[in-house]
Amino acid sequence: MISSLSAFIVYCVAEQAMEYLKVILQKHASKVFFLFAFVLLFSLLDLLFPVPVSRDYSTIIEAEDGTVLSTFLTNDDKWRMYTKLEEITPTVQKAFINKEDRWFYWHFGINPVSVARAFYNNTIQHRRTSGASTITMQVARMLEPKERTVFSKIKEMFRALQLEMNFSKKEILQFYLNLVPYGGNIEGVKSAAFIYFGKSPAQLSLAEVTTLTIIPNRPTTLTLGRKNAYIQEERNRWLKKFRKHQVFKEEDITDALEEPLIAFRRSPPKYAPHFCIRMKKQYPSQPIIASHLNYNMQLEVEEIVQNYSKVLQFKEIKNAAVYIIDNQKHQVVAYVGSPDFYNAANLGQVDGVKAIRSPGSTLKPMIYGIAFDKGLYTPRSVISDVPVDFDGYTPENYDEHFHGQVAISDALAQSLNIPAVKVLHDIEVKSLTNVLDKLNFRQIQKDKDKLGLSTALGGCGVSLEELTGMYSVFANNGNYFVPTYSKEYITKKGIPVLSPQANYMVAQILTQLRRSDLPNRAESVMNMPKIAWKTGTSYGRRDAWSVGFNSNYTVGIWCGNFDGKGVPELNGADIATPLLLQIFNAINKNTDKDWFKRPKELQFRYVCAESGDVPNEFCTNKIMAYYIPGKSPNKKCIHMKKVWVSADSTLSYCSSCLPDDNYIEKLYPNYSPELLNYFEMNHLPYIKIPAHNPACSKVADDNQPKITKPVNGLTYYLNKKDQQELMLVAQAANDVQTISWYVDNQFIKTVQKNEAVFIKPAPGKIKISCTDDKGRNTNSWVVVKEM
């Protein structure tokens, strides 16, 4: 009943309102039509001639917490910094509105009272005591500056109406604060706040805000830093007006009146210059670039690098760069391109984070990680570190020594070159380059089809940011997350690179302290943080690298000279690693509790300590080691082999010549030909298998000699003038004593195995043959040319 009555009353009121509207329309039809036509015409003009609000603002680079890192001039060389809406504090808002346009929130862009008062004063009184321009009209004038005429004033009013129709009052005030002039090339409250007071608008005191409200009326005569005493008087005069109109609290006004005016022109912030220039180029039209850089960390790392670089200067090492990734958020939190951006003599403006350099040994962990995932090796697998020839490529170790048989974990921890090249050969170069391509290694993307085994030792080009990004994979369970610089970029899902099991095994190896790249200086390892790291030194000692990680951060260090000059003292262990440890101690202490957890899928098993393989019946030295079930190699150990020998162990037998009696079965080390060659060449003692029964008529098909020099299929240029010779070298099995050489089926010489032979062949394609004393033969073809 009540609801029906309410509906009836609403209906009656609505009907009466419609009748009243009809009467008004009939009585004032012409006026309504005129109003409608005016609105239509204004809307059409607004559509055809929109307000040109677009402006070129100074680029501002902010840190993660909003602190301004750096600013850049506009294209017309102005300091015109963009003020965000949230930076317009109540103090700024009230001060400017009460100073410039008290009725700002009440008028529609034009204040009729002010216009009438100005018209009367200018025409009747012939004097100008106050202006008619509202804040909105001032914005219109600053957007389209023109000579002050009646026509320009009318246009200004039209633009003011447009602004009011298209933007909120707060947005119009924002336009005003962004464009208001402060003399010279300074425009906008934010620019004035940073340049004259060294702080953002949100940090300004009431006295400072009031100071900035009075400058725009006379920007050329009221110059901060020159006329501060007079400006302070004007400031105080306006503060008293604010007190009269009760704009601010009495105690705030009192404090502001007592505050001295300390203002002078200063340079805007210029922190992280390389990073900020990069962001400016990446986002050229964006007024404010919100980055992930950690302000306090950036300043601390910059200071550490500058101080450390002063010491390096005495060693003729002039440059260094640091790049830090937050492993939890996948964000770049510190970025130092050089120790001193403004040092032109040392090429300080070169960005060492982006520069393409040789990585030295720093790619080795990824090589071993891929090998673990392919099931070719485990950390305890044994590999021989002896001279090797890959079709003419003969790598050497950094210490110029060979270490015989070593475990893979030791080969990586000691950064041995030959095992790394062997493993890269086993996994194939393309397996590595495909991974690096996935990780956005730009130079490798260009060169991947040309790269060879030397890639393992730095025979390619990488940058510090790429290398650090690769090491962040080890800190993220084998997944790669593209490091982000700006809040504009959303972190995407990680890209799987290594299995968690292979990744963990690599990380554990890189935490070892029994390693060759530990700094020699005691002070460098005192209070050493728990991190995993790897160093690298490029050929010619031009680049020193050290990249480390824990669960929180991945830190990349490069030291060297931008001009490419090599320095004898330059190496990753003694030059780059001390800086790495110093930075980790500064940014991330006591990380033991946050260390990586072993994946459940990674299991333990017993292996033979001599080979790293599954123990055989003759394996007596067994150890526990990691392995990946269903993936890691599961072959039985063959580091020993059973040989039939005579009772006095002077002859060995095969099944074809085994006597009926007077023999025994004995275990002998099962050395590879290359390892035997290493023993022989270096006159190292080893247990030899006795010579094979000379009466045996069977010739074995396997274990034929291997010609290592010259390399099959290559062309050799011999200097005729110097009577240069071609060297012949072969590797033979353990039971071989002598080998014979033939060229084009012509006998040359019989020598002890591993002994080199030199020949002077005729130019052209030649056949080289090597036959051991068991009758096993190998052929090789090369081309010889004279020069």
PDB file of N, CA and C in Angstrom, residues 56-60 68 70-74 78-84 87 174 177-179 185-195 199 201 266-269 287-288:
ATOM      1  N   ASP A  56      56.719  18.463 -24.551  1.00  0.00           N
ATOM      2  CA  ASP A  56      57.971  17.732 -24.436  1.00  0.00           C
ATOM      3  C   ASP A  56      58.527  17.960 -23.034  1.00  0.00           C
ATOM      4  N   TYR A  57      58.518  16.905 -22.220  1.00  0.00           N
ATOM      5  CA  TYR A  57      58.982  17.042 -20.842  1.00  0.00           C
ATOM      6  C   TYR A  57      60.396  16.488 -20.683  1.00  0.00           C
ATOM      7  N   SER A  58      61.079  17.015 -19.706  1.00  0.00           N
ATOM      8  CA  SER A  58      62.381  16.468 -19.340  1.00  0.00           C
ATOM      9  C   SER A  58      62.196  15.019 -18.885  1.00  0.00           C
ATOM     10  N   THR A  59      63.083  14.143 -19.329  1.00  0.00           N
ATOM     11  CA  THR A  59      63.004  12.747 -18.897  1.00  0.00           C
ATOM     12  C   THR A  59      63.557  12.614 -17.481  1.00  0.00           C
ATOM     13  N   ILE A  60      62.787  11.988 -16.631  1.00  0.00           N
ATOM     14  CA  ILE A  60      63.198  11.758 -15.238  1.00  0.00           C
ATOM     15  C   ILE A  60      63.323  10.254 -15.030  1.00  0.00           C
ATOM     16  N   VAL A  68      64.692  10.410  -7.412  1.00  0.00           N
ATOM     17  CA  VAL A  68      65.134  10.785  -8.758  1.00  0.00           C
ATOM     18  C   VAL A  68      66.620  10.459  -8.910  1.00  0.00           C
ATOM     19  N   SER A  70      68.237  10.685 -12.169  1.00  0.00           N
ATOM     20  CA  SER A  70      68.804  11.592 -13.154  1.00  0.00           C
ATOM     21  C   SER A  70      67.683  12.247 -13.950  1.00  0.00           C
ATOM     22  N   THR A  71      68.004  13.393 -14.543  1.00  0.00           N
ATOM     23  CA  THR A  71      67.058  14.103 -15.395  1.00  0.00           C
ATOM     24  C   THR A  71      67.771  14.556 -16.659  1.00  0.00           C
ATOM     25  N   PHE A  72      66.987  14.794 -17.720  1.00  0.00           N
ATOM     26  CA  PHE A  72      67.549  15.207 -19.001  1.00  0.00           C
ATOM     27  C   PHE A  72      66.776  16.405 -19.536  1.00  0.00           C
ATOM     28  N   LEU A  73      67.474  17.323 -20.179  1.00  0.00           N
ATOM     29  CA  LEU A  73      66.841  18.484 -20.798  1.00  0.00           C
ATOM     30  C   LEU A  73      65.883  18.043 -21.896  1.00  0.00           C
ATOM     31  N   THR A  74      64.880  18.891 -22.151  1.00  0.00           N
ATOM     32  CA  THR A  74      63.976  18.634 -23.268  1.00  0.00           C
ATOM     33  C   THR A  74      64.698  18.936 -24.580  1.00  0.00           C
ATOM     34  N   LYS A  78      65.080  22.830 -22.194  1.00  0.00           N
ATOM     35  CA  LYS A  78      64.376  23.323 -21.009  1.00  0.00           C
ATOM     36  C   LYS A  78      64.424  22.273 -19.907  1.00  0.00           C
ATOM     37  N   TRP A  79      64.434  22.793 -18.670  1.00  0.00           N
ATOM     38  CA  TRP A  79      64.186  21.907 -17.539  1.00  0.00           C
ATOM     39  C   TRP A  79      62.690  21.983 -17.279  1.00  0.00           C
ATOM     40  N   ARG A  80      61.961  21.015 -17.846  1.00  0.00           N
ATOM     41  CA  ARG A  80      60.502  20.977 -17.717  1.00  0.00           C
ATOM     42  C   ARG A  80      60.135  19.582 -17.211  1.00  0.00           C
ATOM     43  N   MET A  81      60.175  19.424 -15.881  1.00  0.00           N
ATOM     44  CA  MET A  81      59.948  18.102 -15.285  1.00  0.00           C
ATOM     45  C   MET A  81      58.468  17.878 -15.011  1.00  0.00           C
ATOM     46  N   TYR A  82      58.040  16.691 -15.318  1.00  0.00           N
ATOM     47  CA  TYR A  82      56.629  16.330 -15.189  1.00  0.00           C
ATOM     48  C   TYR A  82      56.274  16.069 -13.728  1.00  0.00           C
ATOM     49  N   THR A  83      55.245  16.785 -13.240  1.00  0.00           N
ATOM     50  CA  THR A  83      54.759  16.595 -11.873  1.00  0.00           C
ATOM     51  C   THR A  83      53.578  15.647 -11.892  1.00  0.00           C
ATOM     52  N   LYS A  84      53.699  14.523 -11.192  1.00  0.00           N
ATOM     53  CA  LYS A  84      52.603  13.560 -11.136  1.00  0.00           C
ATOM     54  C   LYS A  84      51.500  14.073 -10.211  1.00  0.00           C
ATOM     55  N   GLU A  87      52.058  13.906  -6.575  1.00  0.00           N
ATOM     56  CA  GLU A  87      53.069  14.817  -6.035  1.00  0.00           C
ATOM     57  C   GLU A  87      52.491  16.182  -5.693  1.00  0.00           C
ATOM     58  N   GLN A 174      47.516  20.472 -12.518  1.00  0.00           N
ATOM     59  CA  GLN A 174      48.739  19.750 -12.871  1.00  0.00           C
ATOM     60  C   GLN A 174      49.408  20.390 -14.090  1.00  0.00           C
ATOM     61  N   LEU A 177      51.127  23.575 -12.881  1.00  0.00           N
ATOM     62  CA  LEU A 177      52.353  23.331 -12.112  1.00  0.00           C
ATOM     63  C   LEU A 177      53.479  22.789 -12.994  1.00  0.00           C
ATOM     64  N   ASN A 178      53.134  22.127 -14.099  1.00  0.00           N
ATOM     65  CA  ASN A 178      54.155  21.604 -15.010  1.00  0.00           C
ATOM     66  C   ASN A 178      54.737  22.679 -15.918  1.00  0.00           C
ATOM     67  N   LEU A 179      53.987  23.755 -16.163  1.00  0.00           N
ATOM     68  CA  LEU A 179      54.403  24.741 -17.179  1.00  0.00           C
ATOM     69  C   LEU A 179      54.763  26.106 -16.609  1.00  0.00           C
ATOM     70  N   ASN A 185      65.759  28.707 -18.284  1.00  0.00           N
ATOM     71  CA  ASN A 185      65.210  27.525 -18.951  1.00  0.00           C
ATOM     72  C   ASN A 185      64.510  26.587 -17.968  1.00  0.00           C
ATOM     73  N   ILE A 186      64.037  27.165 -16.860  1.00  0.00           N
ATOM     74  CA  ILE A 186      63.373  26.365 -15.823  1.00  0.00           C
ATOM     75  C   ILE A 186      61.871  26.578 -15.890  1.00  0.00           C
ATOM     76  N   GLU A 187      61.141  25.501 -16.072  1.00  0.00           N
ATOM     77  CA  GLU A 187      59.686  25.550 -16.112  1.00  0.00           C
ATOM     78  C   GLU A 187      59.120  24.445 -15.230  1.00  0.00           C
ATOM     79  N   GLY A 188      58.076  24.799 -14.506  1.00  0.00           N
ATOM     80  CA  GLY A 188      57.401  23.804 -13.686  1.00  0.00           C
ATOM     81  C   GLY A 188      57.901  23.768 -12.258  1.00  0.00           C
ATOM     82  N   VAL A 189      56.980  23.465 -11.352  1.00  0.00           N
ATOM     83  CA  VAL A 189      57.299  23.447  -9.922  1.00  0.00           C
ATOM     84  C   VAL A 189      58.334  22.372  -9.603  1.00  0.00           C
ATOM     85  N   LYS A 190      58.230  21.233 -10.244  1.00  0.00           N
ATOM     86  CA  LYS A 190      59.157  20.142  -9.940  1.00  0.00           C
ATOM     87  C   LYS A 190      60.577  20.529 -10.333  1.00  0.00           C
ATOM     88  N   SER A 191      60.735  21.151 -11.494  1.00  0.00           N
ATOM     89  CA  SER A 191      62.071  21.594 -11.930  1.00  0.00           C
ATOM     90  C   SER A 191      62.641  22.590 -10.941  1.00  0.00           C
ATOM     91  N   ALA A 192      61.812  23.571 -10.536  1.00  0.00           N
ATOM     92  CA  ALA A 192      62.278  24.588  -9.596  1.00  0.00           C
ATOM     93  C   ALA A 192      62.622  23.978  -8.249  1.00  0.00           C
ATOM     94  N   ALA A 193      61.824  23.006  -7.792  1.00  0.00           N
ATOM     95  CA  ALA A 193      62.078  22.373  -6.499  1.00  0.00           C
ATOM     96  C   ALA A 193      63.429  21.662  -6.489  1.00  0.00           C
ATOM     97  N   PHE A 194      63.723  20.918  -7.557  1.00  0.00           N
ATOM     98  CA  PHE A 194      64.994  20.185  -7.613  1.00  0.00           C
ATOM     99  C   PHE A 194      66.179  21.127  -7.824  1.00  0.00           C
ATOM    100  N   ILE A 195      66.009  22.094  -8.688  1.00  0.00           N
ATOM    101  CA  ILE A 195      67.147  22.943  -9.046  1.00  0.00           C
ATOM    102  C   ILE A 195      67.460  23.963  -7.957  1.00  0.00           C
ATOM    103  N   LYS A 199      65.181  19.098  -3.843  1.00  0.00           N
ATOM    104  CA  LYS A 199      64.222  18.123  -3.342  1.00  0.00           C
ATOM    105  C   LYS A 199      62.984  18.103  -4.228  1.00  0.00           C
ATOM    106  N   PRO A 201      58.794  18.172  -5.039  1.00  0.00           N
ATOM    107  CA  PRO A 201      57.704  19.012  -4.520  1.00  0.00           C
ATOM    108  C   PRO A 201      57.087  18.461  -3.242  1.00  0.00           C
ATOM    109  N   ARG A 266      71.347  24.768  -8.545  1.00  0.00           N
ATOM    110  CA  ARG A 266      72.236  23.609  -8.444  1.00  0.00           C
ATOM    111  C   ARG A 266      71.945  22.657  -9.607  1.00  0.00           C
ATOM    112  N   SER A 267      72.868  21.772  -9.832  1.00  0.00           N
ATOM    113  CA  SER A 267      72.674  20.815 -10.920  1.00  0.00           C
ATOM    114  C   SER A 267      71.650  19.768 -10.492  1.00  0.00           C
ATOM    115  N   PRO A 268      70.785  19.357 -11.388  1.00  0.00           N
ATOM    116  CA  PRO A 268      69.826  18.296 -11.056  1.00  0.00           C
ATOM    117  C   PRO A 268      70.570  16.994 -10.762  1.00  0.00           C
ATOM    118  N   PRO A 269      69.914  16.007 -10.136  1.00  0.00           N
ATOM    119  CA  PRO A 269      70.574  14.732  -9.795  1.00  0.00           C
ATOM    120  C   PRO A 269      71.159  14.045 -11.031  1.00  0.00           C
ATOM    121  N   PRO A 287      58.042  10.787 -19.931  1.00  0.00           N
ATOM    122  CA  PRO A 287      58.565  11.822 -19.022  1.00  0.00           C
ATOM    123  C   PRO A 287      59.145  11.279 -17.726  1.00  0.00           C
ATOM    124  N   ILE A 288      58.546  10.217 -17.197  1.00  0.00           N
ATOM    125  CA  ILE A 288      59.041   9.619 -15.951  1.00  0.00           C
ATOM    126  C   ILE A 288      59.220   8.120 -16.172  1.00  0.00           C
TER     127      ILE A 288
END
